Amino acid sequence: MPELIPFRWPASWTDAAKLDLLKGTAINCIAGEAPPPFPLGDLPFVKLDADHPPEGIALRDGVWPQVLAPTRKDAAGGGATGGPWVDSNASVVRLAKVMEPGKMVWLTYTPPGGKDVVPMDSFVKPITEAEAFGGHWVIALDAFMAEQVAKREEKALSQWQRMMAGLRFTAARRDRRAWEPVAPLAVASTFAGDDKLLSEEFLNLAPRRHLAYRALRAADVAGASFAKQKAVLYLENTPPEGAVRAKLLEFAQAGGLLIAPLGTVDSPPEERRMEHTVRRAGKGRIAMPLEKWEDPFTLVDQVHVLVSHREDPVQVWNGSDMDLFYVTSPKEDQAVTHLIPYASGSTLPITLSYRKAWRRARVVTLNGATAAQPVQGQLGMEIAVPEFTDYAVVELEA
Amino acid sequence: MTRREWMAAAAAAGLAPRVRAAAVPSSPVALARCPAYDGGVLTSLRRMFDQIGGIGRLVSGKTVAVKINMTGSLRARTGYRAAWNTRWSHPVVIGAAVHLIGEAGARRIRVVEGSSEDDHPLEEDFLIGGWDPADVLGAASNVEMENTGFLGNGKEYKRLEVAGGGLIYSAFDVNHSYAECDAMVSIAKLKEHELAGLSLTLKNMVGIAPGTVYGDSAGYDQPAARPYGARTMFHIGNRQPPEGTPPEKNPNSPREFGYRVPRIAIDLVRARPVDLAIIDGIETQTGASGAAVDEGVKRQMRLVAPGVLVASRNPVCADAAAAAVMGFDPMAARGRAPFESCDSTLELAEQAGIGTRDLKGIEVLGARIADVRMPFRQG
């Protein structure tokens, strides 16, 4: 059975003739709370019910991806530090895949309603964002866009075709979903209980500082390999116990950096760094906070320094409102970096710097591919990414 | 008798060419062509330090603070060009200066800059900018770095009184590094600035004011724990620093940036005098932060490679010579480029007795200004 690509049928599309709009597209199912009042032909209907999710599918709400502009000059329209506030679904999709392995993740949010005007050209990003992280957005048009597409208005139709091109683009590259994130840091947590907000927000905010991570459930720590990680953050305010604790201490003893809650060990610290105490443990180190962790954004920044920006597998300049997702093939002879800008319009000129010396690179957007010549920078191989909108992927070969 | 000896003798005898030049200190300025960030930088700086009389007496056995410039976002570039090559002091220049300071016998060298966006160790901010700090840390022995945008490694802020009482502030609370150092080196980039006309070694000293006290994140009751944001209170005087920190002398003085920023820069230099000024003009951008914002100002943002280094024991003399290299008249008052929208930092510095801006009273050694001039304005 082919993978389901869901579309939420607009309320204003009251006749089956509109099904013609889906012909020749990658959309192959209708999803919603209730089916449209007419036969759907070959298209299956999938009921979106969070209490009874469809088999093999993990449902998540998600948010309309965007940068929120400040409403007043002095207002907190920005992030925790005054930087841009980005509504992103990256961590929602990635965490859902961790918590419900083997399932496809569907994001069920709809375009913002009320007084918010949704520009017609902003419907591509929700599609490419979800697809980049290995999920699907249940494609939904707002009333205006649905009406204009139904009327086959030129601009609306052009954007609709661009949306469908986005689906085709990502569908052609699905084999990369299984590729592993290149990340110096593993973040282990129950992602539940008292620290649920802390841990989920940590993953949400890590991309704002371009801190690359791999997430895993606390329950999976004992059986996990951390061979490709420099550091493990055990993101609970209660110290690990039993086999989990043993595995984490073993990681530190072997040379890794374990960042763990207060009370994990009682050996005396050798230094204080970024509101944490750090002590030696075998060949490695263990860092613990001076006080219980509370603020996820501050913690992201502290953890990034504890691990060190030196370990960043890829750096980006002029991409503060952008999510990067850098994954590599099992043989590590190929890799891609998904670039998802959240601001509207064209990006600035983006520079990426890779620690690994990739031999060949090309930048692919919905408009086509261009070869990029890696240039040796001071800390890595730099690649200049031309300005683009919505989505780009940098394809790398060793 | 050399020209330098003649000028010193003339100044002592009251025979200096102009009254202004005799009234305020003057130090020789060394200019050097240096086309690239390579081994030639060290060679050039070594020769330049010799030309200005050597730095041994200044740094030998001393703790030396080297204030670099890493203004603006760490994660932003001008186009694809790294900030080191556009608006920040380049690590090759910093490393060469640190090496020579170490070679001259400094006991300890602390490279300092106040981040406006984080409380990271400065080494981490180097990495975010895309450069390995080991290049600077390894340039001499006993080199360390500190982010002075907050308390840093200190336990409390140190108060620096402004000599002469100050124009806007009478004292500043700063990171301990600025109080502990015996000698102060300011390494700036050659560039214009929309709020101060020039962003050279004098303006570079605005960065010693910690963001936790003078930045947008500053608390009202006490300094913030972490710096974030611009020093808006410096720019427009929208508020006073936290309680317990010396406030402005006259809160009714003009709130206009063109009045305030040049004066505050001078206050900071008088609070922590600059003993050695170095300007990196090898590669740069003409404007510090965007193109002209004021009507009638022809300031532009262009990437340029003047291929020049400037050094002097006096920051006013260094900045005056650098202004001339940029195609400006250092004697220009407000209303003339590059000071179309602000008072002249150079004039204020001269009036404060820090140094002369009059090229007739400054001995320029090495390359001639006319030979290295690269006008920053076009058309």
mmCIF file of N, CA and C in Angstrom, chain B residues 81-153:
data_model
loop_
_atom_site.group_PDB
_atom_site.id
_atom_site.type_symbol
_atom_site.label_atom_id
_atom_site.label_comp_id
_atom_site.label_asym_id
_atom_site.label_seq_id
_atom_site.Cartn_x
_atom_site.Cartn_y
_atom_site.Cartn_z
ATOM 1 N N ARG B 81 30.648 37.021 3.267
ATOM 2 C CA ARG B 81 31.966 37.365 3.814
ATOM 3 C C ARG B 81 31.952 37.265 5.335
ATOM 4 N N ALA B 82 32.921 36.546 5.896
ATOM 5 C CA ALA B 82 32.993 36.367 7.344
ATOM 6 C C ALA B 82 33.158 37.710 8.039
ATOM 7 N N ALA B 83 32.584 37.813 9.241
ATOM 8 C CA ALA B 83 32.632 39.084 9.984
ATOM 9 C C ALA B 83 34.066 39.505 10.280
ATOM 10 N N TRP B 84 34.967 38.533 10.375
ATOM 11 C CA TRP B 84 36.383 38.882 10.607
ATOM 12 C C TRP B 84 36.918 39.733 9.471
ATOM 13 N N ASN B 85 36.361 39.549 8.305
ATOM 14 C CA ASN B 85 36.856 40.271 7.133
ATOM 15 C C ASN B 85 36.038 41.516 6.827
ATOM 16 N N THR B 86 35.024 41.780 7.660
ATOM 17 C CA THR B 86 34.162 42.926 7.359
ATOM 18 C C THR B 86 34.018 43.902 8.524
ATOM 19 N N ARG B 87 33.687 43.399 9.728
ATOM 20 C CA ARG B 87 33.401 44.357 10.814
ATOM 21 C C ARG B 87 34.109 44.034 12.108
ATOM 22 N N TRP B 88 34.786 42.895 12.195
ATOM 23 C CA TRP B 88 35.482 42.527 13.415
ATOM 24 C C TRP B 88 37.004 42.636 13.229
ATOM 25 N N SER B 89 37.688 42.845 14.324
ATOM 26 C CA SER B 89 39.150 42.750 14.298
ATOM 27 C C SER B 89 39.514 41.325 13.859
ATOM 28 N N HIS B 90 40.407 41.236 12.910
ATOM 29 C CA HIS B 90 40.729 39.913 12.364
ATOM 30 C C HIS B 90 41.669 39.151 13.304
ATOM 31 N N PRO B 91 41.400 37.847 13.504
ATOM 32 C CA PRO B 91 42.244 37.062 14.414
ATOM 33 C C PRO B 91 43.724 37.048 14.049
ATOM 34 N N VAL B 92 44.041 37.174 12.776
ATOM 35 C CA VAL B 92 45.460 37.197 12.405
ATOM 36 C C VAL B 92 46.117 38.468 12.946
ATOM 37 N N VAL B 93 45.398 39.567 12.897
ATOM 38 C CA VAL B 93 45.922 40.825 13.455
ATOM 39 C C VAL B 93 45.986 40.719 14.980
ATOM 40 N N ILE B 94 44.922 40.187 15.567
ATOM 41 C CA ILE B 94 44.900 40.028 17.030
ATOM 42 C C ILE B 94 46.058 39.127 17.461
ATOM 43 N N GLY B 95 46.203 38.004 16.758
ATOM 44 C CA GLY B 95 47.258 37.050 17.108
ATOM 45 C C GLY B 95 48.640 37.663 16.982
ATOM 46 N N ALA B 96 48.842 38.443 15.921
ATOM 47 C CA ALA B 96 50.156 39.073 15.733
ATOM 48 C C ALA B 96 50.429 40.075 16.847
ATOM 49 N N ALA B 97 49.415 40.852 17.203
ATOM 50 C CA ALA B 97 49.596 41.835 18.278
ATOM 51 C C ALA B 97 49.880 41.122 19.599
ATOM 52 N N VAL B 98 49.131 40.079 19.858
ATOM 53 C CA VAL B 98 49.332 39.320 21.106
ATOM 54 C C VAL B 98 50.739 38.718 21.134
ATOM 55 N N HIS B 99 51.155 38.197 20.013
ATOM 56 C CA HIS B 99 52.506 37.611 19.946
ATOM 57 C C HIS B 99 53.570 38.651 20.294
ATOM 58 N N LEU B 100 53.443 39.825 19.712
ATOM 59 C CA LEU B 100 54.453 40.869 19.932
ATOM 60 C C LEU B 100 54.386 41.418 21.353
ATOM 61 N N ILE B 101 53.188 41.486 21.893
ATOM 62 C CA ILE B 101 53.042 41.948 23.280
ATOM 63 C C ILE B 101 53.685 40.931 24.223
ATOM 64 N N GLY B 102 53.469 39.661 23.904
ATOM 65 C CA GLY B 102 54.109 38.617 24.707
ATOM 66 C C GLY B 102 55.619 38.651 24.576
ATOM 67 N N GLU B 103 56.066 38.822 23.367
ATOM 68 C CA GLU B 103 57.505 38.887 23.085
ATOM 69 C C GLU B 103 58.155 40.065 23.815
ATOM 70 N N ALA B 104 57.375 41.123 23.990
ATOM 71 C CA ALA B 104 57.901 42.314 24.668
ATOM 72 C C ALA B 104 57.871 42.175 26.184
ATOM 73 N N GLY B 105 57.419 41.011 26.659
ATOM 74 C CA GLY B 105 57.566 40.727 28.090
ATOM 75 C C GLY B 105 56.317 40.877 28.937
ATOM 76 N N ALA B 106 55.143 40.936 28.310
ATOM 77 C CA ALA B 106 53.919 41.058 29.114
ATOM 78 C C ALA B 106 53.809 39.862 30.062
ATOM 79 N N ARG B 107 53.377 40.144 31.271
ATOM 80 C CA ARG B 107 53.218 39.064 32.257
ATOM 81 C C ARG B 107 51.957 38.252 31.969
ATOM 82 N N ARG B 108 50.918 38.949 31.582
ATOM 83 C CA ARG B 108 49.659 38.285 31.282
ATOM 84 C C ARG B 108 48.934 39.105 30.224
ATOM 85 N N ILE B 109 48.330 38.401 29.268
ATOM 86 C CA ILE B 109 47.591 39.087 28.200
ATOM 87 C C ILE B 109 46.160 38.561 28.207
ATOM 88 N N ARG B 110 45.235 39.460 28.367
ATOM 89 C CA ARG B 110 43.827 39.038 28.362
ATOM 90 C C ARG B 110 43.121 39.696 27.179
ATOM 91 N N VAL B 111 42.673 38.871 26.252
ATOM 92 C CA VAL B 111 41.919 39.356 25.092
ATOM 93 C C VAL B 111 40.463 39.499 25.524
ATOM 94 N N VAL B 112 39.920 40.678 25.331
ATOM 95 C CA VAL B 112 38.600 40.960 25.891
ATOM 96 C C VAL B 112 37.654 41.555 24.846
ATOM 97 N N GLU B 113 36.392 41.206 25.003
ATOM 98 C CA GLU B 113 35.308 41.821 24.230
ATOM 99 C C GLU B 113 34.015 41.520 24.961
ATOM 100 N N GLY B 114 33.119 42.482 24.931
ATOM 101 C CA GLY B 114 31.835 42.297 25.607
ATOM 102 C C GLY B 114 30.760 41.894 24.619
ATOM 103 N N SER B 115 30.301 40.673 24.742
ATOM 104 C CA SER B 115 29.240 40.213 23.848
ATOM 105 C C SER B 115 27.950 40.935 24.174
ATOM 106 N N SER B 116 27.179 41.195 23.147
ATOM 107 C CA SER B 116 25.871 41.803 23.375
ATOM 108 C C SER B 116 24.769 40.766 23.252
ATOM 109 N N GLU B 117 25.158 39.492 23.207
ATOM 110 C CA GLU B 117 24.097 38.499 23.063
ATOM 111 C C GLU B 117 24.252 37.255 23.934
ATOM 112 N N ASP B 118 25.321 37.141 24.685
ATOM 113 C CA ASP B 118 25.431 35.925 25.491
ATOM 114 C C ASP B 118 26.465 36.081 26.599
ATOM 115 N N ASP B 119 26.485 35.113 27.503
ATOM 116 C CA ASP B 119 27.478 35.092 28.581
ATOM 117 C C ASP B 119 28.447 33.920 28.386
ATOM 118 N N HIS B 120 28.696 33.618 27.131
ATOM 119 C CA HIS B 120 29.638 32.536 26.815
ATOM 120 C C HIS B 120 31.067 32.950 27.148
ATOM 121 N N PRO B 121 31.932 31.976 27.357
ATOM 122 C CA PRO B 121 33.357 32.294 27.295
ATOM 123 C C PRO B 121 33.674 32.878 25.910
ATOM 124 N N LEU B 122 34.576 33.825 25.850
ATOM 125 C CA LEU B 122 34.878 34.473 24.569
ATOM 126 C C LEU B 122 35.378 33.458 23.533
ATOM 127 N N GLU B 123 36.033 32.416 24.044
ATOM 128 C CA GLU B 123 36.522 31.374 23.126
ATOM 129 C C GLU B 123 35.362 30.769 22.324
ATOM 130 N N GLU B 124 34.235 30.579 22.982
ATOM 131 C CA GLU B 124 33.079 30.000 22.290
ATOM 132 C C GLU B 124 32.540 30.972 21.242
ATOM 133 N N ASP B 125 32.583 32.249 21.544
ATOM 134 C CA ASP B 125 32.101 33.225 20.562
ATOM 135 C C ASP B 125 33.026 33.293 19.351
ATOM 136 N N PHE B 126 34.309 33.072 19.566
ATOM 137 C CA PHE B 126 35.225 32.940 18.432
ATOM 138 C C PHE B 126 34.782 31.770 17.539
ATOM 139 N N LEU B 127 34.467 30.656 18.184
ATOM 140 C CA LEU B 127 34.062 29.475 17.412
ATOM 141 C C LEU B 127 32.757 29.734 16.654
ATOM 142 N N ILE B 128 31.818 30.407 17.305
ATOM 143 C CA ILE B 128 30.557 30.732 16.626
ATOM 144 C C ILE B 128 30.843 31.617 15.413
ATOM 145 N N GLY B 129 31.807 32.512 15.574
ATOM 146 C CA GLY B 129 32.187 33.376 14.455
ATOM 147 C C GLY B 129 32.950 32.632 13.376
ATOM 148 N N GLY B 130 33.407 31.413 13.699
ATOM 149 C CA GLY B 130 34.070 30.598 12.682
ATOM 150 C C GLY B 130 35.582 30.619 12.741
ATOM 151 N N TRP B 131 36.148 30.891 13.918
ATOM 152 C CA TRP B 131 37.605 30.907 14.030
ATOM 153 C C TRP B 131 38.031 30.161 15.293
ATOM 154 N N ASP B 132 39.121 29.423 15.181
ATOM 155 C CA ASP B 132 39.636 28.680 16.324
ATOM 156 C C ASP B 132 40.397 29.640 17.250
ATOM 157 N N PRO B 133 39.922 29.814 18.487
ATOM 158 C CA PRO B 133 40.594 30.747 19.392
ATOM 159 C C PRO B 133 42.005 30.319 19.756
ATOM 160 N N ALA B 134 42.326 29.052 19.483
ATOM 161 C CA ALA B 134 43.674 28.565 19.808
ATOM 162 C C ALA B 134 44.738 29.380 19.088
ATOM 163 N N ASP B 135 44.387 29.917 17.930
ATOM 164 C CA ASP B 135 45.355 30.720 17.181
ATOM 165 C C ASP B 135 45.799 31.947 17.978
ATOM 166 N N VAL B 136 44.875 32.506 18.724
ATOM 167 C CA VAL B 136 45.189 33.689 19.534
ATOM 168 C C VAL B 136 45.752 33.268 20.888
ATOM 169 N N LEU B 137 45.141 32.263 21.487
ATOM 170 C CA LEU B 137 45.595 31.807 22.811
ATOM 171 C C LEU B 137 47.019 31.269 22.754
ATOM 172 N N GLY B 138 47.396 30.751 21.595
ATOM 173 C CA GLY B 138 48.734 30.180 21.459
ATOM 174 C C GLY B 138 49.757 31.146 20.894
ATOM 175 N N ALA B 139 49.362 32.385 20.705
ATOM 176 C CA ALA B 139 50.266 33.357 20.073
ATOM 177 C C ALA B 139 51.351 33.850 21.016
ATOM 178 N N ALA B 140 51.142 33.646 22.309
ATOM 179 C CA ALA B 140 52.139 34.021 23.327
ATOM 180 C C ALA B 140 51.835 33.181 24.562
ATOM 181 N N SER B 141 52.679 33.292 25.553
ATOM 182 C CA SER B 141 52.372 32.559 26.785
ATOM 183 C C SER B 141 51.485 33.434 27.678
ATOM 184 N N ASN B 142 50.763 32.768 28.548
ATOM 185 C CA ASN B 142 49.882 33.458 29.499
ATOM 186 C C ASN B 142 48.832 34.333 28.825
ATOM 187 N N VAL B 143 48.249 33.768 27.786
ATOM 188 C CA VAL B 143 47.165 34.473 27.106
ATOM 189 C C VAL B 143 45.837 33.871 27.557
ATOM 190 N N GLU B 144 44.895 34.707 27.861
ATOM 191 C CA GLU B 144 43.561 34.228 28.207
ATOM 192 C C GLU B 144 42.539 35.110 27.514
ATOM 193 N N MET B 145 41.291 34.665 27.554
ATOM 194 C CA MET B 145 40.216 35.451 26.933
ATOM 195 C C MET B 145 39.108 35.648 27.950
ATOM 196 N N GLU B 146 38.402 36.735 27.809
ATOM 197 C CA GLU B 146 37.236 36.918 28.670
ATOM 198 C C GLU B 146 36.175 37.730 27.953
ATOM 199 N N ASN B 147 34.956 37.241 28.069
ATOM 200 C CA ASN B 147 33.787 37.981 27.605
ATOM 201 C C ASN B 147 33.441 38.986 28.697
ATOM 202 N N THR B 148 33.591 40.262 28.395
ATOM 203 C CA THR B 148 33.404 41.295 29.415
ATOM 204 C C THR B 148 32.023 41.947 29.338
ATOM 205 N N GLY B 149 31.122 41.307 28.629
ATOM 206 C CA GLY B 149 29.763 41.831 28.552
ATOM 207 C C GLY B 149 28.978 41.620 29.830
ATOM 208 N N PHE B 150 29.561 40.925 30.775
ATOM 209 C CA PHE B 150 28.909 40.662 32.062
ATOM 210 C C PHE B 150 30.002 40.510 33.122
ATOM 211 N N LEU B 151 29.647 39.973 34.276
ATOM 212 C CA LEU B 151 30.642 39.835 35.353
ATOM 213 C C LEU B 151 31.836 39.004 34.923
ATOM 214 N N GLY B 152 31.588 38.036 34.063
ATOM 215 C CA GLY B 152 32.678 37.168 33.628
ATOM 216 C C GLY B 152 33.257 36.399 34.794
ATOM 217 N N ASN B 153 34.555 36.405 34.868
ATOM 218 C CA ASN B 153 35.212 35.670 35.953
ATOM 219 C C ASN B 153 35.345 36.500 37.227
#
